[in-house]
Each structure stands twice: as structure tokens, then as C-alpha cells.
């Protein structure tokens, strides 16, 4: 039975190389999710996926946008940037693979665990990438149906 | 209702809003001109005590009369007491405690020695999630319960040195005196209100073995003049430098002897580090010492000496203890072996519980629509976070309004605009004339 339910949206522009603001989106998301009666581990999974997607825009892209929508039964998150895209997607999904710049590595990024972590912490994960940009679509389900 | 040591002295409070801005838990609201604490949110960190210029935020401790109820009274001085004295001599300080009504002393630093030892064992056992988070600061443990419930499985499941010392002190006194356990009173000399609260609302154990808590300040006042005049200090000091170092930040982490540990002090810094841990960024770390007070317990709100001075004294004291020969002092390991206390008792018997104090509603759909309403209300507020409404930020006022705990007219700007509108309307109305008066007015004009 489908009923019109409330949802809550968060929209954030994320700037390239803005390491100082890195983590602001996931912090805001955390503050929101803590006001819902969700199991702590779900909150953690949402925040990890959000943080890694946010940092990838900062570290690897020309800048982009995160939009998050929270429904009573799920979280949907889209991280979109305007390029340059992921050259080798298969490699990018491997644990430990990273093309992070020297500058980013010096700041402690570039462990190559971001995309694998996003995949591990979400229930649905899709990635579209090309020269014009990369789009990640992620979902975390709050209520799992029997057998899932 | 929860018990809290940190409370408001209504008489002294002038409702000035200094404390509401400094509370890391956003737990204070001015209502009826008084800065009241919301029990469910307060973590007893003591920031408001430091912030209040009128000394209206206080940490309640026990009255000295409580001692009369017991036949045998044991003082449990927190190691931070040593840092209050210039060139501290532990034996003199402990001997002075025997001159103000205590029959015996048990150094909490000794409890810390034992907990340091057990912490290493516990971490090597590997049952806890990494990094293991210290549980010695009760304000931090409450913070995790309220704001970081996903990290509850990381919290070290051992008694605090205070609780361990209380247990062991009572065991020893029972053996020594033959008295019944309930006739032996154990009194913790505390640097903070968080410890007082953790005695009334125990963490990890059913009941605390501590019978009363006195403030470090009040004990310091009683013994300060005595300490230097003690001719024959008794050889009471047993704790090692490891336990003594717990008084300042970094001491507990060093005591674990783990290379891969860090320490963080100051409640805002603790929050930042816990956020990073929640994101999985510190999984390669073994141990995190986290203290609510800057400088560790020597920075507690119930201490006397400047915390930077006290930190340095503790540092020098533990260095001196390391240099001194341990001829009549047992090393930590021997001590653990000799007393052979049942160390299993020092593990928690009860697990921590997450608090739902931050939740808007237990119905997610309802909470989401409340969030939308909060955003709508927030748009109408000036965004100055001025505090005049009694809430720390415009955002918290918006939340309070949607929760039904405040009204939009609590905002002075909204109130002023409303008055303006009303004045405008009055003005408009004043210009209008009822038809029966119209003739006269027309003549006049
Ligand atoms: N938004 C993006 N734009 C371009 N390249 C990306 C983006 N996200 C990830 N990548 C590429 O995928 C690689 C792996 O990403 P990730 O697993 O997050 O590791 P890391 O960020 O530590 O390098 C990155 O090094 C980069 O080459
Ligand atoms: S003790 Fe800390 S948490 Fe409690 S009201 Fe004061 S500042 Fe806030
Ligand atoms: S750091 Fe020490 S003094 Fe400060 S609140 Fe925690 S336990 Fe108390
Ligand atoms: Mg990454």
C-alpha cells in the first residue's frame, strides 16, 4: 500500500579541492539522521557513503552537487559532478586503487577505499561516468523486507 | 527524571545566556529568566560551570556530614588532587587526609594502575571494535550514548579507576577491620560533576560502591595548610607513575603501552574525533583516550589550580617517580599479583544503552514532516543566533517551536515586526472615522 509520505531533502554544492569544507555534507546528514529513530548502524552506513561520495567530488572532480532525500523507509542520494569522469571504472572499484594527487595524499586521502566502501554500505549503487561527469546514485533501505 | 550533578542555582542565575552558547549538548534554555538544563541532553561536562560569570551553574557534591553514617571512612583521592600542590609529595597529601576525618586512604591512581593493566589485556583479547574508546570520563560515555550510539561497541567495558578503587578499598577494609561492608564508607574526592553523576547513575555496573563524593576544591581547602606541616608522613603512596599520570591528558593512553593510541581532550575536540571514527577513518588505531576537560582531569571544573600548571606538576611528579628507586614500592605487575583481586569483577556487568534524546519522534514519517516544518520556521527567523529567545541558535528555537516547547514570539525580531505591523494597523484605523462622526470632521477640515 503506497501512501504519500513526507520526505526531507538536503542539497549541497560541493567545490573541487575545497578540503577544508570536506565532510560538511555528511556532518549535516548525520545531524539530521540522529533526529530519526533509526538503528545506529544505518546512520553510520548512510554517513560513510555520503562522506566518500562528497570527498570524491572534492578530490577528483571539477566540482559538483549532492542531493539527498530521506523517506520514512529509505535514503536516496545522488552525487553528481561535471567531470573529468573516471577513466577505468573497473579499476576504480577495486580496493586500494587510487589516482589521488600528491596534494590529496598529503592530506591523508587516497586510500582507494571510497568507492568500495560506498558499495559495501549501500543497498543500491549505480555509477555513470564519462568525460562530462560522474553520477553516483545510492540508496540505503531502512526497512528490509523478509528474505533480503 | 535523570539525576545530574551539574545544576542551576536559580537565585544566582540572571538569565544572561552565556552558558547556553557554550553547552556542547545544546541542553540549556532560558525560561522565565533562568537558564534551565534539559536533563535528557546534559552530559555533565561542566562547560556551563566554566562559562557562567555569575557562578550560577554548579556541580552538586555530598555534604561532609555523610561521613558520620559510617564507622570506617576511606578517602579515594583522584590523582588530580596531587596536581593542586606545588612540588607535590604524595605521602604528605595522603597523611593530611587522615587528619581531616578519614580512617584510611586508597589512591585512585592505584585503581588506575590496575585498569591500565586490564585495558591492555582487554584490547589484546580483541572483542571490542577498534579503536577502543576509553570509558574513564563519564561525560564522554554519556556523549557516546546520546550522539554516537553506533560507537557503543567501541567503548572499553571496564570500571573506571574510581569504581575499581572503591571496590578494592572496601574489600581490603573488610579484611582489616572485620566490619560489615555497609559500615565502611568510601568517599571519592572528585575533580568534576560528571563523576558525581556516574555514582548516582552508574555506568556499566548496577550500583556504585562509592558512598559519597566530595569536591576536590573542598578537600584542598581542608588540607592545604596541613600538608607542609606534617612532620612524619606515613608511607601510604603505593601507586606507580602510570596511575598518577592519569590525572592529565595523555596519561591513560600512555598507560596502555600501545604504540597505536592517541589522546584527545576538550569536549569539542572529542566530538570531532568521534565523528571521524564514526566515518570509519580511524580503524587502524587501537586506543583512543578521550577526556571532556582540556588538559584531562586536572582541568576539571572542581579543581583549584590552573590546569596548565597542574599538568606540568603531574608530568614532573611522574617523571620523578620513575627516577626514584622502587625499593619499598611495588611495581604495577607485582601489585596486581600480590593483592590477587578478582579482576573479573572490574569488568562491566551491564552494557551501555543508546539514548533517544535526540529523536524528534519515534515515527520516522512524523519526524520527517517535523523537519520540514523546522526548515519552514527557520526561514522566518533572522539567523543571528543571538540567544535572546533563550535557545542557543535560531535552529534550536525552530526545533523547540515545532516540538511545541516555544513560540515564534520568543524571537524578539519577530515580536518587534509583529508590533510594527500592529502599530501600522492602529495608525490606519486611527485615520478612519465612523459615519456619524464624519460631519464634524468634514467641517473641521
Ligand atoms: N567523482 C570522480 N571523478 C573522477 N574520478 C573519480 C571520482 N570518484 C572516484 N574517481 C576515481 O576512482 C578512484 C578510486 O576512488 P576511491 O575508491 O574513492 O579512492 P580514492 O578517492 O581514495 O582515490 C579515484 O582515485 C579516482 O581515480
Ligand atoms: S554540564 Fe555540559 S551538557 Fe550539561 S548543561 Fe552544562 S554545558 Fe550542557
Ligand atoms: S575529563 Fe576528568 S574531570 Fe573532566 S569531566 Fe571527564 S572525568 Fe571529569
Ligand atoms: Mg575517495
Coordinates of C-alpha atoms and ligand atoms in Angstrom, one line a residue:
Chain A
X1 CA 0.0 0.0 0.0
X2 CA 1.5 3.2 -1.2
X3 CA 0.7 6.4 0.7
X4 CA 2.0 9.9 0.2
X5 CA 4.7 10.2 2.9
X6 CA 6.8 13.1 4.0
X7 CA 10.3 13.3 2.8
X8 CA 13.2 15.6 3.7
X9 CA 15.7 17.0 1.2
X10 CA 19.2 18.2 1.6
X11 CA 21.0 19.9 -1.3
X12 CA 24.6 20.9 -1.2
X13 CA 27.1 22.3 -3.8
X14 CA 30.5 20.7 -3.4
X15 CA 33.5 22.6 -4.7
X16 CA 36.6 21.0 -6.1
X17 CA 39.8 20.9 -3.9
X18 CA 37.9 22.5 -1.0
X19 CA 39.4 20.1 1.5
X20 CA 38.6 22.5 4.4
X21 CA 34.8 22.0 3.9
X22 CA 35.2 18.3 3.3
X23 CA 32.8 16.4 5.4
X24 CA 30.3 19.2 5.8
X25 CA 27.6 17.4 3.9
X26 CA 28.0 14.2 5.8
X27 CA 28.1 16.1 9.1
X28 CA 24.8 17.8 8.2
X29 CA 23.3 14.4 7.2
X30 CA 24.4 12.9 10.4
X31 CA 22.7 15.7 12.4
X32 CA 19.5 15.0 10.5
X33 CA 19.6 11.3 10.8
X34 CA 20.2 11.4 14.5
X35 CA 16.8 13.0 14.9
X36 CA 15.1 10.0 13.4
X37 CA 14.6 6.8 15.3
X38 CA 17.0 4.7 13.2
X39 CA 19.3 1.9 14.2
X40 CA 22.8 3.5 14.8
X41 CA 24.4 1.3 12.2
X42 CA 22.1 2.5 9.5
X43 CA 23.0 6.1 10.4
X44 CA 26.7 5.2 10.2
X45 CA 26.3 3.5 6.7
X46 CA 24.5 6.5 5.3
X47 CA 27.1 8.9 6.6
X48 CA 30.0 6.8 5.3
X49 CA 28.5 6.6 1.8
X50 CA 27.8 10.3 1.8
X51 CA 31.2 11.2 3.1
X52 CA 33.1 9.2 0.5
X53 CA 31.0 10.5 -2.4
X54 CA 31.5 14.0 -1.1
X55 CA 35.2 13.6 -0.8
X56 CA 35.5 12.1 -4.3
X57 CA 33.9 15.2 -5.8
X58 CA 36.3 17.4 -3.9
X59 CA 39.4 15.3 -4.6
X60 CA 38.8 14.0 -8.2
X61 CA 36.3 16.3 -9.9
X62 CA 35.8 19.8 -11.2
X63 CA 33.1 20.3 -8.6
X64 CA 29.5 19.1 -8.3
X65 CA 26.4 18.7 -6.2
X66 CA 24.9 16.3 -3.7
X67 CA 21.2 15.9 -3.3
X68 CA 19.9 13.7 -0.6
X69 CA 16.3 12.7 0.1
X70 CA 15.2 10.9 3.2
X71 CA 12.0 8.9 3.1
X72 CA 10.4 7.0 6.0
X73 CA 11.7 3.8 4.6
X74 CA 14.9 4.8 2.8
X75 CA 17.6 7.3 1.9
X76 CA 18.3 8.2 -1.6
X77 CA 21.4 10.1 -2.5
X78 CA 22.8 11.4 -5.8
X79 CA 26.3 12.7 -6.2
X80 CA 26.9 14.5 -9.5
X81 CA 29.9 16.3 -10.8
X82 CA 30.9 18.0 -14.0
X83 CA 33.9 15.9 -15.0
X84 CA 36.5 14.7 -15.9
X85 CA 35.0 11.3 -15.3
X86 CA 36.5 8.0 -14.2
X87 CA 39.0 6.6 -16.7
X88 CA 38.9 3.0 -15.7
X89 CA 35.8 2.2 -13.8
X90 CA 36.7 -1.4 -13.2
X91 CA 40.0 -0.5 -11.6
X92 CA 38.4 2.4 -9.6
X93 CA 36.1 -0.1 -7.9
X94 CA 39.0 -2.2 -6.7
X95 CA 40.1 -1.8 -3.1
X96 CA 43.3 0.3 -2.8
X97 CA 43.2 1.7 -6.3
X98 CA 43.6 5.4 -6.3
X99 CA 44.8 8.2 -8.7
X100 CA 44.6 10.8 -5.9
X101 CA 47.1 13.7 -6.4
X102 CA 50.2 14.2 -4.3
X103 CA 48.4 17.1 -2.6
X104 CA 45.4 14.9 -1.6
X105 CA 47.6 12.2 -0.4
X106 CA 49.5 14.6 1.9
X107 CA 46.2 15.4 3.4
X108 CA 45.5 11.8 4.2
X109 CA 43.2 11.0 1.3
X110 CA 43.7 8.5 -1.5
X111 CA 43.5 5.1 0.3
X112 CA 41.4 3.9 -2.6
X113 CA 38.7 2.6 -0.3
X114 CA 36.0 5.2 -1.1
X115 CA 34.1 3.5 -3.9
X116 CA 34.3 0.0 -2.5
X117 CA 33.1 1.4 0.9
X118 CA 30.1 3.1 -0.8
X119 CA 29.2 -0.1 -2.5
X120 CA 29.5 -2.0 0.8
X121 CA 27.4 0.4 2.8
X122 CA 24.5 0.9 0.4
X123 CA 21.7 -1.3 -0.7
X124 CA 21.6 0.1 -4.2
X125 CA 24.6 1.7 -6.0
X126 CA 24.9 2.8 -9.6
X127 CA 27.7 4.8 -11.2
X128 CA 27.5 6.5 -14.6
X129 CA 30.7 8.2 -15.8
X130 CA 32.0 10.0 -18.8
X131 CA 34.1 13.0 -19.8
X132 CA 31.2 15.3 -19.0
X133 CA 31.0 14.0 -15.4
X134 CA 30.2 11.2 -13.0
X135 CA 26.9 10.5 -11.3
X136 CA 26.5 8.2 -8.3
X137 CA 23.1 7.0 -7.3
X138 CA 22.8 5.4 -3.9
X139 CA 20.1 4.0 -1.7
X140 CA 20.1 2.8 1.8
X141 CA 16.9 0.9 2.9
X142 CA 15.7 1.4 6.4
X143 CA 13.3 -1.4 6.5
X144 CA 14.4 -4.6 4.9
X145 CA 11.7 -6.9 3.6
X146 CA 11.8 -10.6 4.7
X147 CA 14.4 -12.6 2.9
X148 CA 16.5 -9.6 1.8
Chain B
X1 CA 13.9 12.3 35.5
X2 CA 17.6 11.8 35.5
X3 CA 19.9 12.8 38.3
X4 CA 22.6 15.3 37.3
X5 CA 25.3 16.8 39.5
X6 CA 25.5 19.9 37.3
X7 CA 22.6 22.1 38.2
X8 CA 21.4 25.6 38.2
X9 CA 21.4 27.8 41.3
X10 CA 18.3 29.8 40.4
X11 CA 19.0 32.6 42.8
X12 CA 22.3 33.4 41.2
X13 CA 21.2 33.0 37.6
X14 CA 20.4 36.2 35.7
X15 CA 19.4 34.6 32.5
X16 CA 22.2 36.2 30.6
X17 CA 22.6 33.4 28.0
X18 CA 26.3 33.0 28.4
X19 CA 26.1 29.3 29.2
X20 CA 23.5 28.3 26.6
X21 CA 26.0 29.1 23.8
X22 CA 28.8 27.1 25.4
X23 CA 26.9 23.9 26.1
X24 CA 28.1 21.3 23.6
X25 CA 24.9 19.3 24.0
X26 CA 22.6 22.3 23.3
X27 CA 21.0 21.3 26.6
X28 CA 20.3 24.7 28.1
X29 CA 17.3 27.1 27.5
X30 CA 16.4 30.3 29.3
X31 CA 12.9 30.0 30.6
X32 CA 11.3 32.6 33.0
X33 CA 14.6 34.4 33.1
X34 CA 16.5 31.3 34.3
X35 CA 18.9 29.1 32.3
X36 CA 17.4 25.7 32.9
X37 CA 19.1 22.4 31.9
X38 CA 17.3 19.8 29.8
X39 CA 18.0 16.6 31.8
X40 CA 17.8 14.1 28.8
X41 CA 20.5 16.0 26.9
X42 CA 23.0 17.1 29.6
X43 CA 26.2 15.1 29.8
X44 CA 27.6 16.8 32.9
X45 CA 30.7 18.1 31.0
X46 CA 30.8 21.2 33.2
X47 CA 31.3 23.7 30.3
X48 CA 28.4 25.8 31.6
X49 CA 30.1 26.0 35.1
X50 CA 33.2 27.5 33.4
X51 CA 31.1 29.8 31.2
X52 CA 28.8 31.3 33.8
X53 CA 30.0 34.7 35.0
X54 CA 27.6 34.6 38.0
X55 CA 28.7 31.2 39.3
X56 CA 25.1 30.0 38.9
X57 CA 25.9 26.7 37.3
X58 CA 27.3 24.4 40.0
X59 CA 28.2 20.7 40.4
X60 CA 26.5 19.3 43.5
X61 CA 28.6 17.1 45.7
X62 CA 27.8 15.4 49.0
X63 CA 27.8 17.1 52.4
X64 CA 30.6 16.4 54.8
X65 CA 28.1 15.1 57.4
X66 CA 27.6 11.9 55.3
X67 CA 30.8 10.6 56.9
X68 CA 29.0 10.3 60.2
X69 CA 26.9 7.5 58.9
X70 CA 29.9 5.1 58.6
X71 CA 32.2 3.5 61.2
X72 CA 35.2 3.3 58.9
X73 CA 35.8 6.0 56.4
X74 CA 38.1 5.7 53.4
X75 CA 39.2 8.6 51.2
X76 CA 39.7 8.0 47.5
X77 CA 41.7 10.9 46.1
X78 CA 41.6 11.3 42.4
X79 CA 45.2 11.7 41.2
X80 CA 44.4 15.2 40.0
X81 CA 44.5 16.2 43.7
X82 CA 48.3 15.9 43.6
X83 CA 48.5 18.4 40.8
X84 CA 47.0 21.1 43.1
X85 CA 50.1 21.3 45.2
X86 CA 53.5 22.8 44.4
X87 CA 56.1 20.1 44.5
X88 CA 53.6 17.5 45.4
X89 CA 54.6 14.9 48.0
X90 CA 52.1 12.1 47.8
X91 CA 52.8 10.7 51.2
X92 CA 52.2 14.1 52.8
X93 CA 49.0 14.7 50.9
X94 CA 47.7 11.3 51.9
X95 CA 48.7 11.7 55.5
X96 CA 46.9 15.0 55.6
X97 CA 43.7 13.2 54.6
X98 CA 44.0 11.1 57.7
X99 CA 43.9 14.3 59.8
X100 CA 40.6 15.5 58.5
X101 CA 38.4 12.6 59.5
X102 CA 39.3 9.7 57.2
X103 CA 40.5 6.4 58.8
X104 CA 42.2 5.2 55.6
X105 CA 43.1 6.2 52.1
X106 CA 43.1 4.3 48.8
X107 CA 44.7 6.1 45.9
X108 CA 42.6 6.2 42.8
X109 CA 45.9 6.2 41.0
X110 CA 46.3 2.7 42.2
X111 CA 43.0 1.8 40.7
X112 CA 44.2 3.4 37.5
X113 CA 47.4 1.2 37.6
X114 CA 45.2 -1.8 37.7
X115 CA 42.8 -0.6 35.0
X116 CA 45.8 0.3 32.8
X117 CA 46.9 -3.3 33.1
X118 CA 43.4 -4.7 32.3
X119 CA 43.0 -2.3 29.4
X120 CA 46.0 -3.9 27.7
X121 CA 44.6 -7.3 28.3
X122 CA 41.1 -6.3 27.1
X123 CA 42.4 -4.8 23.9
X124 CA 44.6 -7.8 23.1
X125 CA 41.6 -10.0 23.6
X126 CA 40.1 -8.3 20.6
X127 CA 36.4 -8.5 21.5
X128 CA 35.9 -4.8 21.2
X129 CA 35.7 -2.7 18.0
X130 CA 38.7 -0.6 17.1
X131 CA 39.6 1.9 18.1
X132 CA 38.7 1.1 21.7
X133 CA 37.4 4.2 23.3
X134 CA 38.3 4.9 26.9
X135 CA 35.4 4.8 29.4
X136 CA 37.1 6.7 32.2
X137 CA 35.4 10.1 31.6
X138 CA 31.7 9.7 32.3
X139 CA 30.9 12.9 30.2
X140 CA 32.4 11.2 27.2
X141 CA 30.5 8.0 27.8
X142 CA 27.2 9.9 28.0
X143 CA 28.1 11.8 24.9
X144 CA 28.5 8.5 23.0
X145 CA 25.2 7.2 24.4
X146 CA 23.4 10.3 23.1
X147 CA 25.2 11.4 20.0
X148 CA 27.3 8.4 18.8
X149 CA 25.3 5.3 19.5
X150 CA 27.0 3.5 16.6
X151 CA 30.2 3.6 18.7
X152 CA 28.8 1.9 21.8
X153 CA 30.6 -1.3 20.8
X154 CA 33.9 0.6 20.9
X155 CA 33.7 1.7 24.5
X156 CA 36.1 0.0 26.9
X157 CA 33.9 -2.3 29.1
X158 CA 35.9 -1.8 32.3
X159 CA 35.1 0.0 35.5
X160 CA 36.7 3.4 36.0
X161 CA 39.7 3.7 38.3
X162 CA 37.3 5.3 40.8
X163 CA 34.9 2.4 40.8
X164 CA 37.7 -0.2 40.9
X165 CA 39.3 1.6 43.8
X166 CA 36.1 1.7 45.7
X167 CA 35.6 -2.0 45.3
X168 CA 39.2 -2.9 46.2
X169 CA 39.3 -0.4 49.1
X170 CA 36.1 -2.0 50.6
X171 CA 37.5 -5.5 50.2
X172 CA 40.7 -4.6 52.0
X173 CA 39.0 -2.7 54.8
X174 CA 36.6 -5.5 55.4
X175 CA 39.5 -7.9 55.8
X176 CA 41.4 -5.4 58.0
X177 CA 38.6 -4.3 60.3
X178 CA 36.1 -7.2 60.3
X179 CA 33.3 -4.6 59.9
X180 CA 30.3 -5.2 57.7
X181 CA 30.5 -3.8 54.2
X182 CA 27.7 -1.3 54.8
X183 CA 29.6 0.2 57.8
X184 CA 32.6 1.1 55.6
X185 CA 32.2 4.4 53.8
X186 CA 34.2 5.1 50.6
X187 CA 34.4 8.8 49.6
X188 CA 35.7 9.9 46.2
X189 CA 37.5 13.2 46.0
X190 CA 36.4 14.5 42.6
X191 CA 37.6 17.0 40.0
X192 CA 34.2 17.2 38.4
X193 CA 30.4 16.7 38.5
X194 CA 30.4 14.0 35.8
X195 CA 31.9 11.6 38.3
X196 CA 29.3 12.5 40.9
X197 CA 26.6 11.7 38.4
X198 CA 28.3 8.5 37.5
X199 CA 28.0 7.4 41.1
X200 CA 24.2 8.1 41.3
X201 CA 23.6 6.8 37.8
X202 CA 26.3 4.2 37.4
X203 CA 27.9 3.3 34.1
X204 CA 28.4 -0.4 33.4
X205 CA 27.6 -1.6 36.9
X206 CA 24.3 -2.0 38.8
X207 CA 25.3 0.0 41.8
X208 CA 28.3 2.1 42.6
X209 CA 30.4 1.1 45.6
X210 CA 31.2 4.8 46.1
X211 CA 29.2 6.1 49.1
X212 CA 29.8 9.8 48.7
X213 CA 31.7 12.3 46.6
X214 CA 33.4 15.5 47.8
X215 CA 34.7 18.2 45.6
X216 CA 38.4 18.4 45.2
X217 CA 38.2 22.1 46.0
X218 CA 36.6 21.5 49.4
X219 CA 39.2 18.8 50.3
X220 CA 42.0 21.0 49.1
X221 CA 40.8 23.8 51.4
X222 CA 40.8 21.5 54.4
X223 CA 44.3 20.1 53.8
X224 CA 46.2 22.9 52.1
X225 CA 47.5 24.4 55.3
X226 CA 48.3 21.0 56.9
X227 CA 50.3 19.3 54.1
X228 CA 53.5 21.3 54.6
X229 CA 53.5 20.9 58.4
X230 CA 53.4 17.1 58.5
X231 CA 56.5 16.0 60.4
X232 CA 56.2 12.3 59.8
X233 CA 54.4 11.5 56.6
X234 CA 53.2 7.9 56.6
X235 CA 54.4 5.7 53.7
X236 CA 51.0 5.5 52.1
X237 CA 51.8 6.0 48.5
X238 CA 51.5 2.8 46.5
X239 CA 50.5 3.8 43.0
X240 CA 53.1 3.9 40.2
X241 CA 53.8 6.7 37.9
X242 CA 51.4 5.1 35.4
X243 CA 48.4 5.6 37.6
X244 CA 49.4 9.1 38.7
X245 CA 49.8 10.2 35.1
X246 CA 46.1 9.5 34.5
X247 CA 45.5 12.9 36.1
X248 CA 46.4 14.7 32.9
X249 CA 45.5 14.1 29.3
X250 CA 47.7 11.5 27.6
X251 CA 48.4 9.6 30.8
X252 CA 45.8 6.9 30.3
X253 CA 46.8 6.4 26.6
X254 CA 50.5 6.1 27.7
X255 CA 49.5 3.6 30.4
X256 CA 48.1 1.2 27.8
X257 CA 51.7 0.9 26.4
X258 CA 50.2 0.6 23.0
X259 CA 52.1 2.4 20.2
X260 CA 49.0 2.9 18.2
X261 CA 46.9 5.1 20.6
X262 CA 46.0 8.8 20.6
X263 CA 44.5 11.1 23.2
X264 CA 42.1 14.0 22.8
X265 CA 40.9 16.4 25.4
X266 CA 38.3 19.2 25.4
X267 CA 34.7 18.2 24.7
X268 CA 34.5 19.9 21.2
X269 CA 37.7 18.1 20.1
X270 CA 36.3 14.8 21.4
X271 CA 33.2 15.4 19.3
X272 CA 35.3 16.0 16.2
X273 CA 37.3 12.8 16.7
X274 CA 34.2 10.7 17.4
X275 CA 32.7 12.0 14.1
X276 CA 35.8 10.8 12.2
X277 CA 35.7 7.4 14.0
X278 CA 32.1 7.0 13.0
X279 CA 33.1 7.5 9.4
X280 CA 35.5 4.6 9.7
X281 CA 38.6 6.8 9.4
X282 CA 40.5 5.6 12.4
X283 CA 40.1 1.8 12.2
X284 CA 43.8 1.3 12.3
X285 CA 44.0 2.9 15.7
X286 CA 44.0 0.7 18.8
X287 CA 43.0 3.0 21.5
X288 CA 41.5 6.5 22.0
X289 CA 41.7 8.3 25.3
X290 CA 39.0 11.0 25.3
X291 CA 38.6 13.5 28.1
X292 CA 35.9 16.1 28.3
X293 CA 38.2 18.6 30.1
X294 CA 41.1 20.4 28.4
X295 CA 44.2 19.0 30.0
X296 CA 42.3 16.0 31.3
X297 CA 41.0 15.7 34.9
X298 CA 43.4 18.4 36.2
X299 CA 41.2 20.7 34.1
X300 CA 38.0 19.5 35.8
X301 CA 35.6 22.2 37.0
X302 CA 36.1 21.4 40.7
X303 CA 39.8 21.8 40.7
X304 CA 41.7 24.8 42.2
X305 CA 44.9 25.2 40.3
X306 CA 45.2 26.4 36.7
X307 CA 45.1 23.3 34.6
X308 CA 48.3 24.0 32.6
X309 CA 50.3 24.4 35.8
X310 CA 48.7 21.3 37.3
X311 CA 49.5 19.3 34.1
X312 CA 53.1 20.3 34.3
X313 CA 53.3 19.3 38.0
X314 CA 51.8 15.9 37.3
X315 CA 54.3 15.4 34.4
X316 CA 57.2 16.2 36.7
X317 CA 55.8 14.2 39.5
X318 CA 55.5 11.1 37.4
X319 CA 59.0 11.6 35.9
X320 CA 60.4 11.9 39.5
X321 CA 58.6 8.7 40.5
X322 CA 60.2 7.0 37.5
X323 CA 63.6 8.0 38.6
X324 CA 63.2 7.2 42.3
X325 CA 64.0 3.7 43.2
X326 CA 61.0 1.5 43.8
X327 CA 62.6 -0.1 46.8
X328 CA 59.6 -0.2 49.0
X329 CA 57.1 0.4 46.2
X330 CA 55.6 -2.5 44.3
X331 CA 55.7 -2.4 40.6
X332 CA 52.3 -2.4 39.0
X333 CA 52.5 -6.1 38.0
X334 CA 53.6 -7.3 41.4
X335 CA 50.8 -5.3 42.9
X336 CA 48.3 -6.9 40.7
X337 CA 49.7 -10.3 41.6
X338 CA 50.0 -9.7 45.3
X339 CA 46.6 -8.4 46.0
X340 CA 45.1 -11.0 43.7
X341 CA 41.8 -9.2 43.5
X342 CA 39.2 -10.8 41.4
X343 CA 39.8 -8.7 38.4
X344 CA 36.8 -10.2 36.6
X345 CA 34.7 -8.0 38.9
X346 CA 36.2 -5.0 37.3
X347 CA 34.6 -5.7 34.0
X348 CA 31.2 -4.2 33.3
X349 CA 28.2 -6.2 34.3
X350 CA 25.8 -4.1 32.3
X351 CA 26.1 -2.8 28.7
X352 CA 25.6 0.8 27.7
X353 CA 22.3 1.9 26.3
X354 CA 21.7 4.3 23.4
X355 CA 19.7 7.3 24.3
X356 CA 16.9 8.5 22.2
X357 CA 17.1 12.1 23.5
X358 CA 18.0 13.5 20.1
X359 CA 15.0 11.9 18.3
X360 CA 12.1 14.2 17.2
X361 CA 9.6 11.3 17.2
X362 CA 9.7 7.5 17.2
X363 CA 7.7 7.6 14.0
X364 CA 10.1 8.3 11.1
X365 CA 7.4 9.8 8.9
X366 CA 6.3 12.2 11.6
X367 CA 9.9 13.2 12.3
X368 CA 10.5 13.9 8.6
X369 CA 7.5 16.2 8.4
X370 CA 8.6 17.9 11.6
X371 CA 12.0 18.5 10.0
X372 CA 10.2 20.2 7.0
X373 CA 8.3 22.4 9.5
X374 CA 11.5 23.2 11.3
X375 CA 13.0 24.4 8.0
X376 CA 9.9 26.5 7.3
X377 CA 10.1 28.1 10.7
X378 CA 13.8 28.6 10.4
X379 CA 13.3 30.6 7.2
X380 CA 11.2 33.2 9.2
X381 CA 13.9 33.6 11.9
X382 CA 16.7 36.2 11.5
X383 CA 19.6 33.7 11.6
X384 CA 21.6 35.8 14.0
X385 CA 21.8 33.1 16.7
X386 CA 21.6 36.0 19.2
X387 CA 20.3 33.8 22.1
X388 CA 17.7 36.4 23.3
X389 CA 14.9 33.8 22.8
X390 CA 16.7 31.6 25.4
X391 CA 17.8 29.0 22.8
X392 CA 21.4 28.7 21.7
X393 CA 20.7 29.1 18.0
X394 CA 17.8 30.0 15.6
X395 CA 17.9 26.4 14.6
X396 CA 17.3 25.2 18.1
X397 CA 14.5 27.7 18.6
X398 CA 12.9 26.4 15.3
X399 CA 13.1 22.9 16.7
X400 CA 11.6 24.0 20.0
X401 CA 8.7 25.8 18.3
X402 CA 7.9 22.7 16.2
X403 CA 8.1 20.5 19.3
X404 CA 5.7 22.8 21.0
X405 CA 8.2 24.0 23.6
X406 CA 8.5 27.6 22.4
X407 CA 6.5 30.1 20.3
X408 CA 7.7 32.3 17.4
X409 CA 7.1 35.4 19.5
X410 CA 10.0 34.2 21.7
X411 CA 12.1 35.7 18.9
X412 CA 12.5 39.4 19.7
X413 CA 12.8 40.2 16.0
X414 CA 9.5 38.5 15.1
X415 CA 7.9 40.1 18.1
X416 CA 9.2 43.6 17.0
X417 CA 7.9 43.1 13.5
X418 CA 4.5 42.0 14.8
X419 CA 4.4 45.1 17.0
X420 CA 5.3 47.2 14.0
X421 CA 2.5 45.6 11.9
X422 CA 0.1 46.2 14.7
X423 CA 1.2 49.8 15.2
X424 CA 0.7 50.3 11.4
X425 CA -2.7 48.9 11.6
X426 CA -3.6 51.0 14.6
X427 CA -2.4 54.0 12.7
X428 CA -4.5 53.1 9.7
X429 CA -7.5 52.5 11.9
X430 CA -7.0 55.9 13.7
X431 CA -7.3 57.6 10.3
X432 CA -10.7 56.0 9.7
X433 CA -13.8 57.8 11.0
X434 CA -17.2 56.2 11.7
X435 CA -20.0 57.8 9.5
X436 CA -21.7 59.5 12.5
X437 CA -18.6 61.5 13.2
X438 CA -18.0 62.3 9.6
X439 CA -19.9 65.7 9.6
X440 CA -17.8 67.2 12.3
X441 CA -14.6 66.0 10.8
X442 CA -15.5 67.4 7.4
X443 CA -16.3 70.8 9.0
X444 CA -13.0 70.8 10.8
X445 CA -11.1 70.1 7.7
Ligands
LIG1 N1 33.9 11.8 -8.9 C1 35.0 11.3 -9.5 N2 35.5 11.9 -10.6 C2 36.6 11.4 -11.2 N3 37.3 10.3 -10.8 C3 36.8 9.6 -9.7 C4 35.7 10.1 -9.0 N4 35.5 9.3 -7.9 C5 36.4 8.3 -8.0 N5 37.3 8.5 -9.0 C6 38.4 7.7 -9.4 O1 38.3 6.4 -8.8 C7 39.4 6.2 -8.0 C8 39.0 5.4 -6.7 O2 38.2 6.2 -5.9 P1 38.1 5.8 -4.4 O3 37.8 4.4 -4.2 O4 37.1 6.8 -3.7 O5 39.5 6.1 -3.8 P2 40.3 7.4 -3.6 O6 39.3 8.5 -3.5 O7 41.0 7.2 -2.2 O8 41.3 7.6 -4.6 C9 40.0 7.5 -7.7 O9 41.4 7.5 -7.3 C10 39.7 8.3 -9.0 O10 40.7 7.9 -9.9
LIG2 S1 27.1 20.2 32.1 FE1 27.7 20.4 29.9 S2 26.0 19.3 28.9 FE2 25.2 19.8 30.9 S3 24.2 21.7 30.7 FE3 26.3 22.2 31.3 S4 27.4 22.5 29.4 FE4 25.5 21.5 28.9
LIG3 S1 38.0 14.9 32.0 FE1 38.1 14.1 34.1 S2 37.5 15.9 35.3 FE2 36.8 16.3 33.2 S3 34.6 15.5 33.1 FE3 36.0 13.9 32.4 S4 36.4 12.7 34.3 FE4 35.6 14.7 35.0
LIG4 MG1 37.6 8.5 -2.4

